[in-house]
Coordinates of C-alpha atoms in Angstrom, one line a residue:
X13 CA -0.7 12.1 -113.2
X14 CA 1.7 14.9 -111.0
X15 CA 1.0 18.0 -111.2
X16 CA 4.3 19.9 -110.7
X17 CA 5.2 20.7 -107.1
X18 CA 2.0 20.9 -105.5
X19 CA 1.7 16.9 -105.7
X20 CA -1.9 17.2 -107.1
X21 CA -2.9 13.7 -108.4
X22 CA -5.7 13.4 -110.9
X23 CA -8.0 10.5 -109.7
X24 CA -9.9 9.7 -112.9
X25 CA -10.7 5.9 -112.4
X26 CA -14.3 5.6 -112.1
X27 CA -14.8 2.8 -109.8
X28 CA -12.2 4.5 -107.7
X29 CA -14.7 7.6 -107.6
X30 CA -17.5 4.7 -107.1
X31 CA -16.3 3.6 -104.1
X32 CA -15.5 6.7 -102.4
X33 CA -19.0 7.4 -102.6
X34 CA -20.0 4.1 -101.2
X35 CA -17.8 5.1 -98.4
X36 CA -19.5 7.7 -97.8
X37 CA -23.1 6.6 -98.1
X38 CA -22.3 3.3 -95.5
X39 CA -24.1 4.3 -92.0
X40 CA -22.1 1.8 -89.5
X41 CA -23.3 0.8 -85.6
X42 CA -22.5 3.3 -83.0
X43 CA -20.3 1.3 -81.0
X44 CA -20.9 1.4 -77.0
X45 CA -24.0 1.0 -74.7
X46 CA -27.1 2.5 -75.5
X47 CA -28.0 4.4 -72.6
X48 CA -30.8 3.0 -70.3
X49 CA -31.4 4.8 -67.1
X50 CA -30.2 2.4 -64.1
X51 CA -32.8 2.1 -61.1
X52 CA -32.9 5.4 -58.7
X53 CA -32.5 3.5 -55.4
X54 CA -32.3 0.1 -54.0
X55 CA -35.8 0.2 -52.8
X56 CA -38.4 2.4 -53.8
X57 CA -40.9 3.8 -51.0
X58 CA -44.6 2.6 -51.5
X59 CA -45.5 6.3 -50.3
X60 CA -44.9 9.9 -48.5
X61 CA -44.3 9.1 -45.2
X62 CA -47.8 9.0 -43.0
X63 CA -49.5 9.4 -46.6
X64 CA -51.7 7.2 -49.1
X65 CA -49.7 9.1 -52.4
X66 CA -47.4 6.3 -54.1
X67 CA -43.8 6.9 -55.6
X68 CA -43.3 5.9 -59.1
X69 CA -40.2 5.5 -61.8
X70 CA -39.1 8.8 -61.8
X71 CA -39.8 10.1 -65.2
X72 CA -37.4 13.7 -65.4
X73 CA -39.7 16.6 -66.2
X74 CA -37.6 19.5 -65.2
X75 CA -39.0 21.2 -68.7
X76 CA -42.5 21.5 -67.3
X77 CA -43.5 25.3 -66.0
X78 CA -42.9 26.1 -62.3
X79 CA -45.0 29.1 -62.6
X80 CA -45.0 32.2 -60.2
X81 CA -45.7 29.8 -57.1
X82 CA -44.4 32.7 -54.4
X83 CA -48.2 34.2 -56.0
X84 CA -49.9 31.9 -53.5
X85 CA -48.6 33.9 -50.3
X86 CA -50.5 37.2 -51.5
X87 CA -47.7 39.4 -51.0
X88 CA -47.2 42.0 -53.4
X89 CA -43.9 43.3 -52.3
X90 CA -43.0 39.7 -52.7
X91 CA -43.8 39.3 -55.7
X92 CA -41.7 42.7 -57.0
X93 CA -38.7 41.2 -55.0
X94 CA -39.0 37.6 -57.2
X95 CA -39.6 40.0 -60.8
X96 CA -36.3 41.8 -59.4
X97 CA -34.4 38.8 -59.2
X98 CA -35.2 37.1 -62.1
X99 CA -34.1 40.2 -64.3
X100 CA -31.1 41.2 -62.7
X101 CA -29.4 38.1 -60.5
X102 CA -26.3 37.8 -61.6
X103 CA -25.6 34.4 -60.9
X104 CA -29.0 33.6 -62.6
X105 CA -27.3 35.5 -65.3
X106 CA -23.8 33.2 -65.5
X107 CA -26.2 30.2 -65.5
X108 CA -28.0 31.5 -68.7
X109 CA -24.5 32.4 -70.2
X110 CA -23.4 28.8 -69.2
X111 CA -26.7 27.5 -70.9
X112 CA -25.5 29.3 -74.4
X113 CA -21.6 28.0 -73.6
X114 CA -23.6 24.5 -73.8
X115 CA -25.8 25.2 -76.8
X116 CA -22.9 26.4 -78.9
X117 CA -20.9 23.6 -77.7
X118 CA -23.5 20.9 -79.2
X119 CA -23.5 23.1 -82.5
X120 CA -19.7 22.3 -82.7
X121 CA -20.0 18.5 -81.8
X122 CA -23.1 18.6 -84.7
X123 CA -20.4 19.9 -87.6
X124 CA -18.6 16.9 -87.2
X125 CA -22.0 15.0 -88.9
X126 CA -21.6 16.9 -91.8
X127 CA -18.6 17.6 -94.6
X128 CA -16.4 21.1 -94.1
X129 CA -15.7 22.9 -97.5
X130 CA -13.5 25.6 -97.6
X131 CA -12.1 28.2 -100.0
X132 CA -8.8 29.2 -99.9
X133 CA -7.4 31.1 -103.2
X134 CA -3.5 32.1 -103.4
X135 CA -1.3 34.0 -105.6
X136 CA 2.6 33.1 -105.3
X137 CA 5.5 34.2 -107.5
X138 CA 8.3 31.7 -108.1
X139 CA 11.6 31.5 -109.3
X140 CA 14.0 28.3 -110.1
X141 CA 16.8 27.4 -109.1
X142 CA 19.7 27.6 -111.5
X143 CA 21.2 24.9 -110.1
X144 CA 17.9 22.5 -109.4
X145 CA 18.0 19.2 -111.0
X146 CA 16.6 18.7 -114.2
X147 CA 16.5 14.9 -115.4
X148 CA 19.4 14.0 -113.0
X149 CA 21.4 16.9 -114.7
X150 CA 21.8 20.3 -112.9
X151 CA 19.8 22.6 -115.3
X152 CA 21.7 25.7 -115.4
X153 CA 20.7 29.1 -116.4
X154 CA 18.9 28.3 -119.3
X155 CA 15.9 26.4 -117.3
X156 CA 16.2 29.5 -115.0
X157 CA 12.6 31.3 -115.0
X158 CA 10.2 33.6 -112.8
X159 CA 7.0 32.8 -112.6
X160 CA 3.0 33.6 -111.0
X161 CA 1.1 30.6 -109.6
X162 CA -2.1 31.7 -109.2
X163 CA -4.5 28.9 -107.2
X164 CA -8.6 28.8 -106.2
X165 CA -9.0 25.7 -104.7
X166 CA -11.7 24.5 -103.4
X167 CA -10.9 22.3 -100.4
X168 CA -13.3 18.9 -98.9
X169 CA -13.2 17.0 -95.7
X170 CA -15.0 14.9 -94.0
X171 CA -15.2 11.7 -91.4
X172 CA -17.2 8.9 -91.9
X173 CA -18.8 8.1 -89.2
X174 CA -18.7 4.5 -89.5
X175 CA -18.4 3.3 -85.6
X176 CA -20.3 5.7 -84.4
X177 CA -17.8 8.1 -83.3
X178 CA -19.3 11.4 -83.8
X179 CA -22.7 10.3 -83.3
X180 CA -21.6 9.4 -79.3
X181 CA -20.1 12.8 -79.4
X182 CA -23.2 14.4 -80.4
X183 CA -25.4 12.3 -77.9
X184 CA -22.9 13.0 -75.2
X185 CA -23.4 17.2 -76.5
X186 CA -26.8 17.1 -76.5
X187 CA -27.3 15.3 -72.6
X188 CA -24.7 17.9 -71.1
X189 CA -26.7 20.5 -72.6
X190 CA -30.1 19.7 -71.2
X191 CA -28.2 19.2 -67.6
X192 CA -27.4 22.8 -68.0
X193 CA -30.5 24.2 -68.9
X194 CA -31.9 21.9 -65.5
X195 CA -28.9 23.4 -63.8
X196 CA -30.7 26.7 -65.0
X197 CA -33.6 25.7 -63.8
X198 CA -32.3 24.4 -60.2
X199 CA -30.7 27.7 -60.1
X200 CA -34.0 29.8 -60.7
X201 CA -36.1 27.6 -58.3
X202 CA -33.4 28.3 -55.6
X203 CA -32.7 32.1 -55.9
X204 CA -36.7 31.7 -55.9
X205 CA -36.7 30.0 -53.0
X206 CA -34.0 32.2 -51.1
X207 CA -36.0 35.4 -51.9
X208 CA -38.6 34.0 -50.3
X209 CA -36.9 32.6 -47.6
X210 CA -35.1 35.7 -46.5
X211 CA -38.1 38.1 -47.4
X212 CA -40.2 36.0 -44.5
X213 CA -37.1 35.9 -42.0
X214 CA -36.9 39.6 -42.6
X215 CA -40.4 40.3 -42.0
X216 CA -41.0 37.7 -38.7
X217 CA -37.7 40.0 -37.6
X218 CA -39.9 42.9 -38.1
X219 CA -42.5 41.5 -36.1
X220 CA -39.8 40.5 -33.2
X221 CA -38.6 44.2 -33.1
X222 CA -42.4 45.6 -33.3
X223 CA -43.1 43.6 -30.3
X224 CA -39.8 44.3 -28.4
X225 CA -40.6 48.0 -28.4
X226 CA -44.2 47.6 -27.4
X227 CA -42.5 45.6 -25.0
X228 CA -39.9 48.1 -23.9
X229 CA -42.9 50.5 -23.6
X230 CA -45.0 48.7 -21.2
X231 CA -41.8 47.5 -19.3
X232 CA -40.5 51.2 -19.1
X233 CA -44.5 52.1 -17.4
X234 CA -44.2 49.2 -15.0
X235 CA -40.7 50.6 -14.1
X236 CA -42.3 54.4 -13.3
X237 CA -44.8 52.5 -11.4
X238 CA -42.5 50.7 -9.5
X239 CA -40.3 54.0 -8.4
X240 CA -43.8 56.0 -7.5
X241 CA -44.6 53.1 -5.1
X242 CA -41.3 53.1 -3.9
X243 CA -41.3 56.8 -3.7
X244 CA -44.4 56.3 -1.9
X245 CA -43.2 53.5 0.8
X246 CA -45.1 50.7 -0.8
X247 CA -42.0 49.1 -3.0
X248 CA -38.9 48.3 -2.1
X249 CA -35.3 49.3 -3.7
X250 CA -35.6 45.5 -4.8
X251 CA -38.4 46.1 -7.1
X252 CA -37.1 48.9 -8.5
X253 CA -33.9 46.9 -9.8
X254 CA -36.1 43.7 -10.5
X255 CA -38.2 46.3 -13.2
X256 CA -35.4 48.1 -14.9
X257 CA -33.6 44.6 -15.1
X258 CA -36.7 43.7 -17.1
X259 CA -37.0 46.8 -18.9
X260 CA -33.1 46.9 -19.6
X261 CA -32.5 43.2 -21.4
X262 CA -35.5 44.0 -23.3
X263 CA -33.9 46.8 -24.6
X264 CA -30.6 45.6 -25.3
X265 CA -32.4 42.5 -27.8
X266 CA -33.2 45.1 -30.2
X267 CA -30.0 46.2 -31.7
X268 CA -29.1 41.9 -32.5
X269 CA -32.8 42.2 -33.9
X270 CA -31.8 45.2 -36.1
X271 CA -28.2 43.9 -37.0
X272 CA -30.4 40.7 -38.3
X273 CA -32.8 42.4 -40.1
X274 CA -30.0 44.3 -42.0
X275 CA -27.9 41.2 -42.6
X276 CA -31.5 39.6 -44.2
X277 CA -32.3 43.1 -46.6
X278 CA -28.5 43.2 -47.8
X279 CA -28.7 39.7 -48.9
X280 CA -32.7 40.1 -50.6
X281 CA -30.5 43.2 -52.4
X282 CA -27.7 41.3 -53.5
X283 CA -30.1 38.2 -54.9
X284 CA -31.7 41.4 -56.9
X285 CA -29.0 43.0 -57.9
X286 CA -28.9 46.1 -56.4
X287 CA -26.3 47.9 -54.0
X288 CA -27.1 46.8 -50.0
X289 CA -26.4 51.0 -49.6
X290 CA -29.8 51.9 -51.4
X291 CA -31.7 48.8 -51.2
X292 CA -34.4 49.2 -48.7
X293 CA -37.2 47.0 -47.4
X294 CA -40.1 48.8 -45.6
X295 CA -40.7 47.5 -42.1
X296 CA -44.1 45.8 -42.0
X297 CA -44.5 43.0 -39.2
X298 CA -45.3 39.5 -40.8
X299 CA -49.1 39.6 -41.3
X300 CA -49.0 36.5 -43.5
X301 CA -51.3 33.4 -43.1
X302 CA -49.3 29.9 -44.2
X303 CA -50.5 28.7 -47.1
X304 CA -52.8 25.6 -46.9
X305 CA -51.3 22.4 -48.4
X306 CA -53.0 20.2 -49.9
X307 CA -53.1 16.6 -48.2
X308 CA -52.8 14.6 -51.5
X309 CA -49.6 15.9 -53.2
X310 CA -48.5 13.8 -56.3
X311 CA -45.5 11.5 -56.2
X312 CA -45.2 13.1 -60.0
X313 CA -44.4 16.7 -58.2
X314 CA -41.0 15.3 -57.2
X315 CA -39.9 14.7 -61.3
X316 CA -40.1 18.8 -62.0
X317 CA -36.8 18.9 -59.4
X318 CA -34.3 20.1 -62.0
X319 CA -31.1 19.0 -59.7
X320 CA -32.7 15.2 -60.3
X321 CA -33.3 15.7 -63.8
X322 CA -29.5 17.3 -64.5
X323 CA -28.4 14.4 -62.6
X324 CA -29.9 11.9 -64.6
X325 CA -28.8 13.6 -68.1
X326 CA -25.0 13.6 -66.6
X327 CA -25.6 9.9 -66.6
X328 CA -26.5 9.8 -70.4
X329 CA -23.8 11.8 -71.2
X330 CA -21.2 9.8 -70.0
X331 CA -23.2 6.4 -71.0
X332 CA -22.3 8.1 -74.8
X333 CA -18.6 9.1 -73.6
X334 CA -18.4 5.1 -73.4
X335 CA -19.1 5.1 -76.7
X336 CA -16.7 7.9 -77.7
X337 CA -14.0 6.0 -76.2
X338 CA -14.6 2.2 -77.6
X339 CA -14.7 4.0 -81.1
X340 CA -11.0 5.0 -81.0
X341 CA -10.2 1.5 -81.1
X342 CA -11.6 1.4 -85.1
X343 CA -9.8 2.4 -88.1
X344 CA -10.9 6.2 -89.0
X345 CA -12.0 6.9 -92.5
X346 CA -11.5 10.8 -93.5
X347 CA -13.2 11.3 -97.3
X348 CA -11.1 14.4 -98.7
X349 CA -11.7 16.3 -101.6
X350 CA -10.2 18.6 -103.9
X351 CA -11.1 21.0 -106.3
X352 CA -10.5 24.3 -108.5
X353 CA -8.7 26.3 -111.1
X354 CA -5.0 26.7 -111.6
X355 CA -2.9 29.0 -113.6
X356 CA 0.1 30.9 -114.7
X357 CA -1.8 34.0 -115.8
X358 CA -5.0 35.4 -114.1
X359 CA -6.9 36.0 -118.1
X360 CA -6.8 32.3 -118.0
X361 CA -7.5 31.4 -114.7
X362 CA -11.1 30.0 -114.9
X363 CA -10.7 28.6 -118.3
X364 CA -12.2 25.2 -118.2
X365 CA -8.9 24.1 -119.5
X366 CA -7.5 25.6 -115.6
X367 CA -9.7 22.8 -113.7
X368 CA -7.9 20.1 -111.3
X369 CA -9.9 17.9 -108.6
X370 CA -8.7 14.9 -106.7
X371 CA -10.9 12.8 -104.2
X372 CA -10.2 10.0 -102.2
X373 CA -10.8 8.4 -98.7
X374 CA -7.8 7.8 -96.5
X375 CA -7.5 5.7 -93.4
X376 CA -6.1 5.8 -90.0
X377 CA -5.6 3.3 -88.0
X378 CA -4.2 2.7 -84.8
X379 CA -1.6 0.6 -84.1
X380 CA 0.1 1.4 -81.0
X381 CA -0.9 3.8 -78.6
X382 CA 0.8 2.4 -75.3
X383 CA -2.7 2.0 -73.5
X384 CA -4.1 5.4 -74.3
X385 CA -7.5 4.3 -75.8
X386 CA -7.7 1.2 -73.2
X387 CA -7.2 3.7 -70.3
X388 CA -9.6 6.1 -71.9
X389 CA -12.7 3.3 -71.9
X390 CA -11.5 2.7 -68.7
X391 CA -11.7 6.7 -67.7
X392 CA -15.1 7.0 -69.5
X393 CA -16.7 3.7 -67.6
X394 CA -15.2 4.8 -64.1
X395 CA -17.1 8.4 -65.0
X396 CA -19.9 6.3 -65.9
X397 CA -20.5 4.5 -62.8
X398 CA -19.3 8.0 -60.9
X399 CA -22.4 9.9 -62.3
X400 CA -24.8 6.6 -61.7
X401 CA -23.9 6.6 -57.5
X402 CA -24.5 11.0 -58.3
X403 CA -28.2 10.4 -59.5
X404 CA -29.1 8.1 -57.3
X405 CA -27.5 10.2 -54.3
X406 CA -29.4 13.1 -55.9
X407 CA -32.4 10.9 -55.5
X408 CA -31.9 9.8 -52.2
X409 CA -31.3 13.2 -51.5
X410 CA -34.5 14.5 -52.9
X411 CA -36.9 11.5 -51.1
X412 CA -35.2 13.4 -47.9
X413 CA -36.0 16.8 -48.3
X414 CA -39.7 16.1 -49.0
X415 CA -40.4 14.1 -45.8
X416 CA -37.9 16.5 -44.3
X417 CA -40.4 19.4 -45.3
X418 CA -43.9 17.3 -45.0
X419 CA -42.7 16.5 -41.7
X420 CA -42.2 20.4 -40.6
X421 CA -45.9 21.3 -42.2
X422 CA -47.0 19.3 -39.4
X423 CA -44.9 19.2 -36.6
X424 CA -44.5 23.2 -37.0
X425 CA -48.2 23.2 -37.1
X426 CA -49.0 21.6 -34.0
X427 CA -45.9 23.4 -31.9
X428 CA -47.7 26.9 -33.6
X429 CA -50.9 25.4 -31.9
X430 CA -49.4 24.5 -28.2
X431 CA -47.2 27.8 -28.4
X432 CA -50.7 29.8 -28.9
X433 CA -52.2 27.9 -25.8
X434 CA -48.8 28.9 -24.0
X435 CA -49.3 32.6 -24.5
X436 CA -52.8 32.9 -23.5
X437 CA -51.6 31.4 -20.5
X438 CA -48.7 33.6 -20.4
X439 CA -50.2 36.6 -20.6
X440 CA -53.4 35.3 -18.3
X441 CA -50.4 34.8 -15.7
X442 CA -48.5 38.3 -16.1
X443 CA -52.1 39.9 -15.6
X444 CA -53.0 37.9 -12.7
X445 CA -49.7 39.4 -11.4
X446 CA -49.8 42.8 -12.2
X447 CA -53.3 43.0 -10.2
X448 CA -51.7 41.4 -7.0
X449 CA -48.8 43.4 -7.1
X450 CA -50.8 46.7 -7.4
X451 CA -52.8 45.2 -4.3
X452 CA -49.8 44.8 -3.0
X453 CA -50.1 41.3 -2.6
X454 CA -46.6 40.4 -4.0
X455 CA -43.5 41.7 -4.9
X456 CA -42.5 42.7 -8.1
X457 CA -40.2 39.8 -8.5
X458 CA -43.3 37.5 -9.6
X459 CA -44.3 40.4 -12.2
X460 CA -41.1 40.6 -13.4
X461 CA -41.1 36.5 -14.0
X462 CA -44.5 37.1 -15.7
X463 CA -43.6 39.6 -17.9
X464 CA -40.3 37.8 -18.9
X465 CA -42.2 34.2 -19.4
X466 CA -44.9 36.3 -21.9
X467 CA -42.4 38.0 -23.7
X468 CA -40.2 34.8 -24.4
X469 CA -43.6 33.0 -25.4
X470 CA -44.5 35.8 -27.3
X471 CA -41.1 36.2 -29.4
X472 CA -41.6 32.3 -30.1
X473 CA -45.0 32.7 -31.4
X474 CA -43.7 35.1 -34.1
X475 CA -40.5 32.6 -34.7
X476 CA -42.7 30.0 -35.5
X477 CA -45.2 31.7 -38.0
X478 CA -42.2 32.6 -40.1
X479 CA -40.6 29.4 -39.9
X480 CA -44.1 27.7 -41.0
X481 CA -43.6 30.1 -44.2
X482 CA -40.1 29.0 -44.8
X483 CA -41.1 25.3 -43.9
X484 CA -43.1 25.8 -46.9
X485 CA -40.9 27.9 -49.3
X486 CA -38.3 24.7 -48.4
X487 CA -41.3 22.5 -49.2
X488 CA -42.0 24.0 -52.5
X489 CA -38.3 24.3 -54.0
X490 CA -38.0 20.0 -52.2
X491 CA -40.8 19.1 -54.6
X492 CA -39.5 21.4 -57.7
X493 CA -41.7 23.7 -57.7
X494 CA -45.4 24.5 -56.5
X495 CA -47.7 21.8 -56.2
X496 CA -50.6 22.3 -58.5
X497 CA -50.4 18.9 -60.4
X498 CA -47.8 18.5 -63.4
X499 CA -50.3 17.7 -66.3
X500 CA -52.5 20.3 -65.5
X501 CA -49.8 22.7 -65.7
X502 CA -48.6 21.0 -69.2
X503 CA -51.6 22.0 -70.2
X504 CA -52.1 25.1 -69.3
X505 CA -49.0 25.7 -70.4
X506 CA -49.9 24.6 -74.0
X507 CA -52.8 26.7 -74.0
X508 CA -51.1 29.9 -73.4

């Protein structure tokens, strides 16, 4: 039955009401693959290199706490620097608001699972045409009226997710989601690891410039010496230029030690937040003993690494887009519904008399689309096999920078080691040297080799004790995080 000009039909065949409902209730397949996660490499290591720990079938656990690992290097101005960061970097803050762009996003996907009701009420005035037909006949003025039309309906729509449509939507939602809150993570482990890293570098420069101008002292007494014993007759013009040669390029390393150091505290400032023109960092040489590693790290450490874990949930998002795509092929079934009251004056608006509803399913299907949804299956399964050959890279990639960083613990170690015997010697040698000259054994040209072959062992010495602290900041952000072991950490993180 029509209802006027709004083309309201009154559905009010029970077993056509029936079957809408059955519609609604049927839950169909999800059409496309159900993701499985493909094998990381080709081969998978028995071990660490040069250790008994065995690799496993990665199993993400980016979720799992990292805790305040920088703690372990007993630095308290350290630890202030890391609090900093994590309250006011703003890239740390774009990644949270990314996070929330992703959470919101899955909400919207979600809405599809359910029905959308909406109310939209309307008041219209009309007027006929004089001249409309009436019956085949023109009406004239007697059918001529002005009216109200005044409407609260009560609208109903919603998909049935028969193929699985939404579903793959919502799976797809969900997986890009927790590879932004990894890519969270991977972001807060690395601004971790770069305060660290630069905070070290700044204070080994520290120690560089502390020894260059104990340097420049002593060289700047051996160069008085040197013009008293020329003044004297005993040194020659010779020695006098071989010790302010000395005393001069000693002098000129400190300003590129100084421009270094400034380059290192504007960058701990802008990974904090702050202006570089009032961020300061007190000079204090580097005083800091590397940590000790343990020599039995668990393959399981390498699972917290978020960037493997965001890889890996990529993956499963566009394994679901597969089935996004494979579901356009299928008919669409769209369950509408309407209801509400109608009528010419508002006193009698929500008489029950004033009640209309219509509900129905309708279909869509598609017919011909000149490719699109074939080249959309093939977009989504090209994507697919793109983000496999990205996790496994990611893997690869991650195997790497843990050998890469076991292998420095080591090697660092025994080069800090032979260094240490070098200087000994070093200095051993620029003493010997100092006592001949003063004898007057020599000239100052072995003094000044002395002093130069010291200083240069010396300034390497202090390199490598802040490299072997950002060998094992590098090591810590490699394997995701410190390296107490995973379950224990679960579980002291379920206690808290």
């Amino acid at each position: 039955m029509k209802r006027g000009r709004h083309g309201i039909k009154r559905l009010a065949s029970a077993p056509f009401f029936a079957a809408s409902v059955i519609v609604v209730l049927l839950a169909g397949c999800a059409v496309g693959p159900d993701y499985k996660r493909p094998q990381a490499t080709a081969t998978m290591p028995a071990a660490y290199a040069g250790t008994s720990n065995e690799w496993k079938i990665a199993e993400p656990q980016a979720h799992l706490p990292k805790g305040r690992w920088w703690e372990m290097f007993g630095d308290e101005e350290l630890n202030e620097l890391e609090t900093a960061a994590a309250a006011a970097n703003q890239g740390l803050k774009a990644a949270i608001a990314r996070f929330d762009e992703a959470r919101a996003t899955t909400d919207v996907t979600k809405s599809g699972l359910f029905p959308h009701i909406s109310l939209t009420p309307s008041a219209t005035a009309e007027r006929n045409s004089a001249n409309e037909p009436l019956e085949g006949v023109a009406g004239g003025k007697a059918n001529t009226r002005t009216f109200a039309d005044l409407i609260v309906p009560l609208n109903l729509s919603y998909e049935v997710d028969l193929w699985g449509h939404v579903r793959r939507e919502v799976e797809s939602a969900r997986a890009q989601e927790r590879a932004e809150a990894d890519d969270l993570e991977a972001l807060k482990l690395s601004i971790e690891a770069e305060v660290a890293t630069d905070y070290f570098t700044l204070r080994a420069l520290d120690s560089e410039e502390e020894l260059l101008g104990s340097n420049v002292y002593v060289f700047s007494k051996s160069l008085e010496l040197t013009q008293n014993r020329r003044a004297g007759g005993v040194a020659s013009d010779l020695d006098v230029a071989q010790a302010e040669t000395v005393l001069r390029t000693t002098q000129a390393e400190l300003p590129a030690t100084r421009l270094q150091r400034a380059q290192f505290e504007h960058a701990l400032a802008v990974l904090t937040g702050q202006p570089a023109s009032i961020f300061h960092v007190t000079e204090r040489p580097l005083e800091i003993a590397p940590p000790i590693i343990p020599p039995g790290l668990p393959s399981e450490l390498l699972e917290r690494r978020p960037d493997v874990a965001a890889a890996e949930r990529r993956m499963a998002a566009a394994n679901a887009s597969i089935g996004v795509a494979k579901a356009a092929f299928f008919p669409t079934i769209q369950l509408n519904g309407l209801a509400g009251f109608e009528s010419l004056h508002a006193g009698s608006l929500f008489d029950w008399q004033s009640r209309f509803w219509s509900i129905g399913p309708s279909l869509t299907m598609p017919l011909f689309d000149a490719g699109l949804n074939n080249a959309n299956l093939r977009l989504a399964r090209a994507t697919y096999q793109e983000n496999v050959a990205n996790y496994r890279e990611t893997v690869l990639t991650a195997f790497a920078d843990v050998e890469d960083n076991l292998a420095a613990q080591d090697l660092l170690a025994s080069q800090t080691d032979a260094e240490d015997a070098a200087l000994r010697a070093a200095r051993k040698q620029f003493n010997i040297a100092d006592n001949r000259y003063r004898a007057g054994l020599i000239t100052f040209l072995d003094v000044a080799t002395a002093e130069s072959t010291a200083l240069g062992t010396e300034l390497t010495t202090v390199q490598l004790r802040g490299q072997q602290l950002v060998a094992t900041v590098a090591l810590v952000k490699s394997l995701g995080g410190g390296w107490q072991n995973p379950a224990s950490q679960s579980s002291h993180a379920a206690n808290r």
